[in-house]
């Protein structure tokens, strides 16, 4: 007598779906939360917004709300027009983490602010002028655009 055994193996494949979303300061996903932000032509899109620096607590805060369609790891980046009168200590806050950026450097380049594990919904990127003035040369911070890119 012969016995035949059949084994079936099932595999689940997760398909990675690339995703990139940019929110510019001229779009509805951006808003000035506090302080009077000024617009200047140039930058990513048609313009960017700027605010004065301060050595103390934040007087100007702005937020980008970037849509996140699916759970995954996302690199969050920002872009700005660099100049010698920008702050070297600009705080960007994402998911409770604050990254300090030098806005005198890397003009019009997407600068990574970190990679985060996100769930569907949105991720908020916040910029403020808190503690951004440590020298007389540091006069302004710039809010231009933020980007989320799914990396896994």
Coordinates of C-alpha atoms in Angstrom, one line a residue:
X1 CA 0.0 0.0 0.0
X2 CA 1.3 3.5 -0.9
X3 CA 0.4 6.7 1.0
X4 CA 0.8 10.1 -0.7
X5 CA 1.0 13.3 1.4
X6 CA 0.6 16.7 -0.2
X7 CA 1.8 19.9 1.5
X8 CA 0.5 23.2 0.4
X9 CA 2.4 26.4 1.3
X10 CA 0.8 29.8 1.1
X11 CA 2.8 33.0 1.0
X12 CA 1.5 36.5 1.5
X13 CA 3.1 39.1 -0.6
X14 CA 3.0 42.7 0.5
X15 CA 3.4 45.1 -2.5
X16 CA 5.3 48.2 -1.8
X17 CA 3.5 51.2 -3.2
X18 CA 5.7 54.2 -3.8
X19 CA 4.3 57.5 -2.6
X20 CA 5.6 61.1 -2.6
X21 CA 3.5 64.1 -1.4
X22 CA 4.8 67.7 -1.3
X23 CA 2.9 70.4 0.6
X24 CA 3.9 73.9 -0.4
X25 CA 3.3 77.0 1.8
X26 CA 0.8 78.2 -0.8
X27 CA -1.4 75.1 -0.4
X28 CA -4.3 74.4 2.0
X29 CA -2.1 71.9 3.9
X30 CA 0.1 74.7 5.2
X31 CA -1.0 77.2 7.8
X32 CA 0.6 79.9 10.0
X33 CA -0.4 78.9 13.5
X34 CA 0.9 82.1 15.2
X35 CA 2.7 85.3 14.3
X36 CA 2.4 87.3 11.1
X37 CA 4.4 85.5 8.4
X38 CA 5.5 87.4 5.3
X39 CA 5.6 86.2 1.7
X40 CA 8.5 86.6 -0.7
X41 CA 8.6 85.5 -4.3
X42 CA 10.9 82.6 -5.1
X43 CA 11.6 79.3 -3.4
X44 CA 9.7 76.1 -4.1
X45 CA 6.5 77.0 -6.0
X46 CA 5.8 80.7 -6.4
X47 CA 6.9 82.0 -3.0
X48 CA 8.0 81.2 0.5
X49 CA 7.1 82.7 3.9
X50 CA 9.5 84.2 6.5
X51 CA 9.4 85.3 10.1
X52 CA 11.9 87.1 12.3
X53 CA 14.2 85.1 14.6
X54 CA 14.0 85.4 18.4
X55 CA 16.3 84.3 21.2
X56 CA 13.4 83.3 23.4
X57 CA 10.1 81.5 23.2
X58 CA 8.3 81.0 19.8
X59 CA 6.4 84.0 18.5
X60 CA 5.9 82.5 15.0
X61 CA 4.8 78.9 14.3
X62 CA 3.7 77.3 11.1
X63 CA 2.6 73.8 10.1
X64 CA 2.5 71.6 7.1
X65 CA 0.0 68.7 7.2
X66 CA 1.2 66.0 4.8
X67 CA -1.3 63.2 3.8
X68 CA -0.2 59.7 4.5
X69 CA -2.3 57.1 2.6
X70 CA -0.9 53.8 4.0
X71 CA 1.1 52.6 7.0
X72 CA 4.8 52.4 6.4
X73 CA 8.2 54.2 6.9
X74 CA 8.4 57.7 5.4
X75 CA 11.2 60.1 5.0
X76 CA 10.1 63.6 5.9
X77 CA 12.0 66.5 4.3
X78 CA 11.9 70.3 4.0
X79 CA 13.2 72.8 1.5
X80 CA 14.0 76.5 1.8
X81 CA 15.8 79.4 0.2
X82 CA 19.1 79.7 2.1
X83 CA 20.8 83.0 2.7
X84 CA 23.4 84.5 5.1
X85 CA 20.7 86.3 7.2
X86 CA 18.8 83.0 8.0
X87 CA 19.1 81.2 11.3
X88 CA 21.5 78.4 11.9
X89 CA 19.2 76.8 14.5
X90 CA 15.7 76.4 13.1
X91 CA 13.6 73.8 15.0
X92 CA 11.4 71.5 12.9
X93 CA 9.2 69.1 14.9
X94 CA 7.8 65.8 13.5
X95 CA 6.1 63.1 15.6
X96 CA 7.3 64.7 18.8
X97 CA 11.0 64.8 17.6
X98 CA 12.7 68.1 17.0
X99 CA 15.5 68.5 14.5
X100 CA 17.6 71.6 14.4
X101 CA 18.4 72.8 10.8
X102 CA 20.8 75.4 9.5
X103 CA 18.9 77.5 7.0
X104 CA 22.1 79.3 5.8
X105 CA 23.0 76.1 3.9
X106 CA 21.6 73.7 1.3
X107 CA 19.5 76.2 -0.6
X108 CA 16.6 74.7 -2.6
X109 CA 17.6 71.1 -1.7
X110 CA 15.3 68.6 0.0
X111 CA 16.9 68.1 3.4
X112 CA 15.8 65.0 5.3
X113 CA 14.3 65.7 8.8
X114 CA 14.1 62.0 9.6
X115 CA 12.4 58.7 8.8
X116 CA 9.3 57.8 10.7
X117 CA 6.9 54.9 11.0
X118 CA 3.5 56.4 10.2
X119 CA -0.1 55.2 10.1
X120 CA -2.6 56.3 7.5
X121 CA -3.8 59.8 8.0
X122 CA -1.4 62.8 8.2
X123 CA 1.9 63.8 9.5
X124 CA 2.4 67.3 10.9
X125 CA 5.7 69.1 10.3
X126 CA 6.0 72.2 12.5
X127 CA 8.5 75.0 12.3
X128 CA 9.0 77.8 14.8
X129 CA 11.3 80.6 15.6
X130 CA 11.9 79.5 19.2
X131 CA 15.6 80.1 20.1
X132 CA 16.6 80.9 16.5
X133 CA 18.6 84.1 17.2
X134 CA 22.0 83.5 18.6
X135 CA 23.9 86.1 16.6
X136 CA 23.0 89.5 15.0
X137 CA 23.4 88.0 11.5
X138 CA 20.5 85.5 12.2
X139 CA 17.4 87.6 11.3
X140 CA 14.9 85.2 9.6
X141 CA 13.5 81.7 9.4
X142 CA 11.9 80.4 6.2
X143 CA 8.9 78.2 5.7
X144 CA 8.6 76.9 2.2
X145 CA 7.6 73.3 1.6
X146 CA 7.6 69.9 3.3
X147 CA 7.6 66.4 1.7
X148 CA 6.8 62.9 2.8
X149 CA 8.2 59.9 0.8
X150 CA 7.4 56.3 1.5
X151 CA 10.6 54.4 1.8
X152 CA 9.3 51.0 3.0

